[in-house]
Coordinates of C-alpha atoms in Angstrom, one line a residue:
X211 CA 44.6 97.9 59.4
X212 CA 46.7 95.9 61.9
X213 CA 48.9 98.3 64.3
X214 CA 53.0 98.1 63.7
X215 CA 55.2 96.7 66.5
X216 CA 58.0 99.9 66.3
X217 CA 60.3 97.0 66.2
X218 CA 59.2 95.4 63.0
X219 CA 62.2 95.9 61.2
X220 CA 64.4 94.1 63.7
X221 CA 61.9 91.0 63.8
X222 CA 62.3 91.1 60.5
X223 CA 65.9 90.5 60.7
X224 CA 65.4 88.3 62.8
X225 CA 63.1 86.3 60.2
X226 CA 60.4 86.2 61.9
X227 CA 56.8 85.0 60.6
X228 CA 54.4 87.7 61.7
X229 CA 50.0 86.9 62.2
X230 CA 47.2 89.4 63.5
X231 CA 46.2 89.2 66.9
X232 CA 44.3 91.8 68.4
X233 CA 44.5 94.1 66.0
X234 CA 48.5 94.1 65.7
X235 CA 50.8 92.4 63.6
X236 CA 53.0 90.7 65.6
X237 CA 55.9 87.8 65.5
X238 CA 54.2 84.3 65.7
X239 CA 57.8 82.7 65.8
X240 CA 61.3 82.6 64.4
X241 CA 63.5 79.3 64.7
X242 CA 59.6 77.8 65.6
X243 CA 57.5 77.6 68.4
X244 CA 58.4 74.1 70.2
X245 CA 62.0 75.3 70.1
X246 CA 61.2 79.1 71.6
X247 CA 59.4 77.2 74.4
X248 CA 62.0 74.7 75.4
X249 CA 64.2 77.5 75.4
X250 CA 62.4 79.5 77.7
X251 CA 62.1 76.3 79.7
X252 CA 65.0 75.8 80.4
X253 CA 67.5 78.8 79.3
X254 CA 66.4 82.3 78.3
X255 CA 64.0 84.0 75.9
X256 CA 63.1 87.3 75.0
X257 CA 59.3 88.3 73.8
X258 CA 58.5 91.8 72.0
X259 CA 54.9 92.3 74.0
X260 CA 54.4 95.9 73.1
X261 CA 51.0 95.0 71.8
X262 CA 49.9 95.2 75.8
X263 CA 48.5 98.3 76.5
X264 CA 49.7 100.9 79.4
X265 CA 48.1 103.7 80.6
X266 CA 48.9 106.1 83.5
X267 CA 46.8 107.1 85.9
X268 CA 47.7 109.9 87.9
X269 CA 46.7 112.5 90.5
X270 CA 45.6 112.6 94.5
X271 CA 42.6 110.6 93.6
X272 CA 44.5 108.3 91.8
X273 CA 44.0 104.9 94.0
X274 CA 40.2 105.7 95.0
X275 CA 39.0 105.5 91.0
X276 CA 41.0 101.9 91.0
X277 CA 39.7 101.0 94.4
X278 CA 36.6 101.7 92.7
X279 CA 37.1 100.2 89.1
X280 CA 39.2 97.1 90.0
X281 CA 38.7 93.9 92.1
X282 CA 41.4 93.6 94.5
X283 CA 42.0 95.9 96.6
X284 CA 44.8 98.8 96.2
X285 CA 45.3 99.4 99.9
X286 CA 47.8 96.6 99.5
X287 CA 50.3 98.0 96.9
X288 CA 53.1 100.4 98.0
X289 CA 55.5 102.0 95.6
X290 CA 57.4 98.9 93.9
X291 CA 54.7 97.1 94.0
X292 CA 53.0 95.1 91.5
X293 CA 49.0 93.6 91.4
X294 CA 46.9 91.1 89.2
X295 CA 43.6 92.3 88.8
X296 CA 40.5 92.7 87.2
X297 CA 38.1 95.0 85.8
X298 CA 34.4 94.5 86.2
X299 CA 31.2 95.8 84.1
X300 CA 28.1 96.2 86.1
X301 CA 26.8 92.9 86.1
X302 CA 30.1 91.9 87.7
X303 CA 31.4 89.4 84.6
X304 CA 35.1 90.4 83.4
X305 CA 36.0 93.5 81.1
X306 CA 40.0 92.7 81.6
X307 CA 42.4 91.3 83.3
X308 CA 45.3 93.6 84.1
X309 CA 48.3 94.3 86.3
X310 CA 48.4 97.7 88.8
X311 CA 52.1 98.6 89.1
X312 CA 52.2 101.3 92.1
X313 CA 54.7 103.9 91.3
X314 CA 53.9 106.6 93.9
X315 CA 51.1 107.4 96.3
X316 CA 49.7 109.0 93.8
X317 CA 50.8 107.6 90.6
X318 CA 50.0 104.2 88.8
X319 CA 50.6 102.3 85.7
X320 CA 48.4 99.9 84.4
X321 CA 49.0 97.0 81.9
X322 CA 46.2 96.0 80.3
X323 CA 45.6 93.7 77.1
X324 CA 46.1 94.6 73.2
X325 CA 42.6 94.0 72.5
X326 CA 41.0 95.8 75.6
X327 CA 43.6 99.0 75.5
X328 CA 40.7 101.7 74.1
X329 CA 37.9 100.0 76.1
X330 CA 39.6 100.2 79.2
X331 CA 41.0 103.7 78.7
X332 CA 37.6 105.0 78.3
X333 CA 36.1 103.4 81.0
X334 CA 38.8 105.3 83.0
X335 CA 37.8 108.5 81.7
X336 CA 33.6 107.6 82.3
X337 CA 34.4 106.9 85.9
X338 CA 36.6 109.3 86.5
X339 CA 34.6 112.5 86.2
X340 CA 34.2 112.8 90.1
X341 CA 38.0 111.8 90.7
X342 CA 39.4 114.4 88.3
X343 CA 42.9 112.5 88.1
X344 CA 45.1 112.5 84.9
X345 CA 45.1 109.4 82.3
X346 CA 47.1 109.0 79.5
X347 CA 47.4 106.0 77.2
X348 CA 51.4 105.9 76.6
X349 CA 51.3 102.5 75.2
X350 CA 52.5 104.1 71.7
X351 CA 55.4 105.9 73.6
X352 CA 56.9 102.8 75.4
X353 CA 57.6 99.4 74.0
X354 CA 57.2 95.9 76.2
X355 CA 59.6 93.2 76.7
X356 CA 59.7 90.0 78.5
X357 CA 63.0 88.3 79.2
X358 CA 61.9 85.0 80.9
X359 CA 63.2 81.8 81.5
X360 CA 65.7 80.4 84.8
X361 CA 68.7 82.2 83.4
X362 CA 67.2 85.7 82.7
X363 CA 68.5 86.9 86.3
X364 CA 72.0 86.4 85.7
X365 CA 71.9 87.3 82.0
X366 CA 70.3 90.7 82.6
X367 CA 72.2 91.5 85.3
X368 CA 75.3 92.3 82.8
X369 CA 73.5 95.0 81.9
X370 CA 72.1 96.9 84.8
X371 CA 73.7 98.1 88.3
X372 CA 70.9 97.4 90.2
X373 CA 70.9 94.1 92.0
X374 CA 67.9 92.0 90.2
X375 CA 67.9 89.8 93.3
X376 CA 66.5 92.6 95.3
X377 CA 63.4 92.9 93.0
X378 CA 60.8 90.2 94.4
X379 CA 57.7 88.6 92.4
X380 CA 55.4 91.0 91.7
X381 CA 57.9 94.4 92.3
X382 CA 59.2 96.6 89.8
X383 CA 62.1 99.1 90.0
X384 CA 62.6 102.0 88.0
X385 CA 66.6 102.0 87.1
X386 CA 68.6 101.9 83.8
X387 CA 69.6 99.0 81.6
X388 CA 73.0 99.9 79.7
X389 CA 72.4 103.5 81.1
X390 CA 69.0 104.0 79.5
X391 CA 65.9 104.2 81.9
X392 CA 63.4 101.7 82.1
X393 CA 61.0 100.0 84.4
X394 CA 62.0 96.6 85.5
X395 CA 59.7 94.7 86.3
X396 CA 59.4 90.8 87.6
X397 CA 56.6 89.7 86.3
X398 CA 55.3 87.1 83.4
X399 CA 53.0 85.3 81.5
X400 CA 55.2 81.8 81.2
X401 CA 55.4 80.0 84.5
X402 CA 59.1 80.4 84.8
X403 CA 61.2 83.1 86.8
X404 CA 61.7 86.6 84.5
X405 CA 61.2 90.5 83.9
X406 CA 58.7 92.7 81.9
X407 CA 60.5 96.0 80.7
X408 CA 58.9 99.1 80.0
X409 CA 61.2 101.4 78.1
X410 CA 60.9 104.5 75.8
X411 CA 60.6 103.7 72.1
X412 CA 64.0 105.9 71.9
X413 CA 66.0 103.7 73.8
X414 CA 64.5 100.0 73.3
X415 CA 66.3 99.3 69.8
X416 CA 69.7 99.1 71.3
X417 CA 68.4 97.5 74.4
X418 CA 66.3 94.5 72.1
X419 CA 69.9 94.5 69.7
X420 CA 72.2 93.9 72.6
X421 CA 70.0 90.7 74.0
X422 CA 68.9 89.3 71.0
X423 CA 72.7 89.9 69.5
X424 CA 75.5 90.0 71.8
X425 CA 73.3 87.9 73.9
X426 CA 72.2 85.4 71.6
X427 CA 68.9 85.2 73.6
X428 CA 66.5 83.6 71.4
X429 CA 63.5 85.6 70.4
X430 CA 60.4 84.1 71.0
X431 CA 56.7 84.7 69.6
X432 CA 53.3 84.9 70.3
X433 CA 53.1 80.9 69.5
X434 CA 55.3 79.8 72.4
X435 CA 53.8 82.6 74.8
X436 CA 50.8 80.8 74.4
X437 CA 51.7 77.2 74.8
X438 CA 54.2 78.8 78.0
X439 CA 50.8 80.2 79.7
X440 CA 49.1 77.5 78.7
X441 CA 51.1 74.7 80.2
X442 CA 50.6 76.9 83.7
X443 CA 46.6 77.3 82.9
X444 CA 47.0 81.0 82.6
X445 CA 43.7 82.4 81.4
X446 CA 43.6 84.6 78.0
X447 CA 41.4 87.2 77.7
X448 CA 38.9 86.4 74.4
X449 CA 39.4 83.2 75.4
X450 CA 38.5 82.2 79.5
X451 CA 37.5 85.7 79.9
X452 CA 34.9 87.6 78.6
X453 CA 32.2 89.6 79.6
X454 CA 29.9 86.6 79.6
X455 CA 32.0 85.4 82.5
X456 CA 32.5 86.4 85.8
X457 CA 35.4 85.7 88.4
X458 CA 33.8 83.0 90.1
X459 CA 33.9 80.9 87.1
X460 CA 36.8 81.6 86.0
X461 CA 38.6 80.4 88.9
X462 CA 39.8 84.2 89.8
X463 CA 37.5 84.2 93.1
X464 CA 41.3 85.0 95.0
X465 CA 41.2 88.6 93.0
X466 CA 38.2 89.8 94.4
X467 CA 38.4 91.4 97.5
X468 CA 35.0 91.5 99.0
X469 CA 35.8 93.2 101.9
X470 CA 36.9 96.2 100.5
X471 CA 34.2 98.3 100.4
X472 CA 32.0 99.7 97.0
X473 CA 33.5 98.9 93.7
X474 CA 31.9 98.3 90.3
X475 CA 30.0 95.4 90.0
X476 CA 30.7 94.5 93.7
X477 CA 26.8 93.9 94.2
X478 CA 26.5 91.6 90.8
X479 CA 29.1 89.5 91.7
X480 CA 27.7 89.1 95.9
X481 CA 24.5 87.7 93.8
X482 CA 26.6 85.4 91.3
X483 CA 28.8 83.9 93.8
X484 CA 26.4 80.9 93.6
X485 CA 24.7 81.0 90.8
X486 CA 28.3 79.9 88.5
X487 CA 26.5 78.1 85.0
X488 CA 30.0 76.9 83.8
X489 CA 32.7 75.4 85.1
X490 CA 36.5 76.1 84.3
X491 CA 39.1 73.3 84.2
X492 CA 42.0 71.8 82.6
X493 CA 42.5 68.8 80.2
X494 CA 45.0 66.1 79.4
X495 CA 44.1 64.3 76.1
X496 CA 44.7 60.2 76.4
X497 CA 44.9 59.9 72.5
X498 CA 46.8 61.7 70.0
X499 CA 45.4 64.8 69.0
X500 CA 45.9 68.5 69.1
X501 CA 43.1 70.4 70.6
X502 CA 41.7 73.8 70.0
X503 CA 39.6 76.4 70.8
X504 CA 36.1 76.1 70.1
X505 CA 35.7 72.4 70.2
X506 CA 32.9 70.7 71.3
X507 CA 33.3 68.3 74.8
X508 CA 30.9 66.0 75.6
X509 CA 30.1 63.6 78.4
X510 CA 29.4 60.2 76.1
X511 CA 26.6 61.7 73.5
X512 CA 25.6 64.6 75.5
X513 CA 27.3 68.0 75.1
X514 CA 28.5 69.6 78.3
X515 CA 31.0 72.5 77.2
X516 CA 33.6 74.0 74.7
X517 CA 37.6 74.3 74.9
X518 CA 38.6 77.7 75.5
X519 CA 42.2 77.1 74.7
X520 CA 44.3 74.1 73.5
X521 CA 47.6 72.5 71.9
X522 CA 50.6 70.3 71.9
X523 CA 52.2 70.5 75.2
X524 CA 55.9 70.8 73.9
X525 CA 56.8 69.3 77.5
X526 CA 53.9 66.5 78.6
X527 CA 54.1 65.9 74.4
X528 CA 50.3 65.6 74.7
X529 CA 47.4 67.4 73.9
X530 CA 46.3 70.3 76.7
X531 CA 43.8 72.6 77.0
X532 CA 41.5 74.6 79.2
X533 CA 37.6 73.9 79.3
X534 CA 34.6 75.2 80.3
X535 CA 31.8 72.6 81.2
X536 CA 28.4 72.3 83.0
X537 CA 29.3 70.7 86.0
X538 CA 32.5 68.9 87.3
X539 CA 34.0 65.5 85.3
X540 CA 36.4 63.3 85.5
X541 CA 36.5 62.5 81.8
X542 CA 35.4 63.9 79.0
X543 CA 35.5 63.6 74.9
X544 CA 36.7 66.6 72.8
X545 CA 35.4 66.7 69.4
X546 CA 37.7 68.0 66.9
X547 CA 37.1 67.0 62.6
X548 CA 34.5 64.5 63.5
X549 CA 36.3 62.3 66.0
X550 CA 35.9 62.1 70.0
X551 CA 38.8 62.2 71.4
X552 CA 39.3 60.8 75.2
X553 CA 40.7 63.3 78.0
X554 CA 40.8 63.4 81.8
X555 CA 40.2 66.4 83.6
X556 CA 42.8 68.1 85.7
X557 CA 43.4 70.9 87.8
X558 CA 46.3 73.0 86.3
X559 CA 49.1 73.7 86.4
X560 CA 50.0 70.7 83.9
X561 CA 53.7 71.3 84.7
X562 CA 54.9 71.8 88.7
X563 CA 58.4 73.0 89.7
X564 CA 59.2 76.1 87.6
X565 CA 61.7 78.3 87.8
X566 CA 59.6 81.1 89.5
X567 CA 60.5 82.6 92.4
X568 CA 59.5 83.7 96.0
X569 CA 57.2 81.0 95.9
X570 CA 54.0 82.9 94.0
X571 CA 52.6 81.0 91.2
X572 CA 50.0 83.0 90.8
X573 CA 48.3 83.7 87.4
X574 CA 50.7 87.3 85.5
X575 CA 48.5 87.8 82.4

């Protein structure tokens, strides 16, 4: 049975249309999904993301088992401090991708995705039996938003005392929103400038009521988060990552540090680096059509790849999606109900001059 978002009942309210993903039943949208994405565009919307999971690591040994079990490399963080990453298997293709907020020296939270949450907690507690640090899964203690969009600064900032200017891309700060604590964090997974909240499941109702009502910030689903990411060329785990792919295919080369010294599947991925059997790249269609996942793309009559992702791009008003293939194209065709649909390859982003900040465009997922 599908997990419960603790906010249901206000979604409801809020007449919401709910779906399963990953194994939780969560909004897919309320006034509709082109209309939540131009908002977040160009205004303000909120997201419910509590489906994400979060798990605490902490302890003196803390950042040697993530050194150890992530790509990038820890050194870098310092408390406030925020880090895209991945987690490898063995054979050095991708088991998540996640975000490493640093907290203390020795403590660290760690978002990972809704349908990797146990998977990645117990590969925490495997590795961890000669770190001996403490990891707790708190996801069903906390709830997740995302206030996103170029107005969420100044429309947050009503509520809180700390200045949100201070808080860079990719820092966090732990302070209070309308005097309840909560971790503030500017991140997201939509191109545009925004903060990811962690607060207690006491204290999120009358923090979600007082943007989505006195506010008026449109609430936004799981629909328009994904043609948001999309539009950017943001992977999705399930989708361009699996563990059938590794890091070097899927374009996330910049997230492995090398250099670092020993993590897990450090010596698989030295050996892949060259040996890449697919090929990850974007796609404008040059026909009418609405792509989607799983369709076939060929090169004329042969058959080269699959779409990973794809949909109506509520702001190009074309077709998009992300592809894997077997070698580099200009153009392909995208089958989809027995019709081959012209497309030229592109490098994404599809959309340029967003409203994030500090200059970092970088993938959030």
């Amino acid at each position: 049975m599908a997990k419960r978002l603790f906010l249901e009942d206000e979604h409801k309210k809020l007449k919401a249309k709910f779906f399963e993903f990953a194994d939780w039943w969560m909004p897919l949208e309320y006034v509709g999904t082109v209309k939540e994405h131009l908002t977040v565009r160009n205004a303000v919307g909120i997201f419910d993301i509590s489906h994400m999971g979060r798990i605490i690591v902490n302890g003196k040994n803390s950042k040697n088992l993530l050194q150890y079990i992530t790509s990038n490399d820890i050194n870098k963080l310092y408390p406030g401090k925020a880090q895209y990453s991945l987690v490898l298997t063995p054979q050095g293709t991708i088991m998540d991708d996640i975000i490493v907020y640093m907290i203390s020296e020795e403590e660290f939270l760690l978002i990972v995705n809704a349908i990797n949450t146990e998977k990645i907690f117990n590969w925490l507690l495997e590795n961890n039996k000669k770190f001996n640090v403490y990891i707790e899964d708190i996801t069903l203690q906390t709830n997740l938003l995302a206030i996103q969009g170029p107005k969420a600064e100044e429309t947050m900032q009503k509520y809180t005392n700390y200045p949100l200017s201070n808080i860079p891309y990719y820092h966090f700060k732990k302070d209070k929103i309308v005097n309840k604590n909560v971790l503030i964090s500017r991140t997201g997974y939509t191109g545009e400038d925004g903060f990811e909240i962690v607060v207690s499941i006491d204290d999120v109702k009358e923090i979600f009521n007082i943007f989505t009502q006195e506010e008026k910030i449109t609430p936004c689903g799981l629909g328009a988060r994904d043609t948001l990411r999309l539009e950017m060329g943001y992977p999705l785990y399930g989708h361009e990552l699996d563990e059938n792919t590794t890091p070097w295919e899927a374009n996330l080369g910049w997230v492995v540090k090398l250099e670092k010294g020993e993590f897990i599947g450090k010596d698989a991925l030295i050996d892949k680096r060259n040996k890449k059997t697919k090929v990850l790249n974007g796609f404008e269609l040059m026909e009418n059509g609405i792509p989607r996942a799983g369709y076939e793309v060929y090169n004329q009559k042969e058959k080269i790849g699959y779409v990973t992702s794809g949909n109506y791009s509520p702001i190009l008003k074309r077709g998009i999606g992300l592809l894997y293939t077997n070698s580099v194209y200009e153009e392909v065709r995208i089958k989809g109900r027995d019709k081959l649909l012209k497309a030229k390859v592109v490098k994404p982003p599809f959309i340029k001059n967003t409203s994030i900040k500090k200059g970092e465009k970088k993938n959030v997922s």
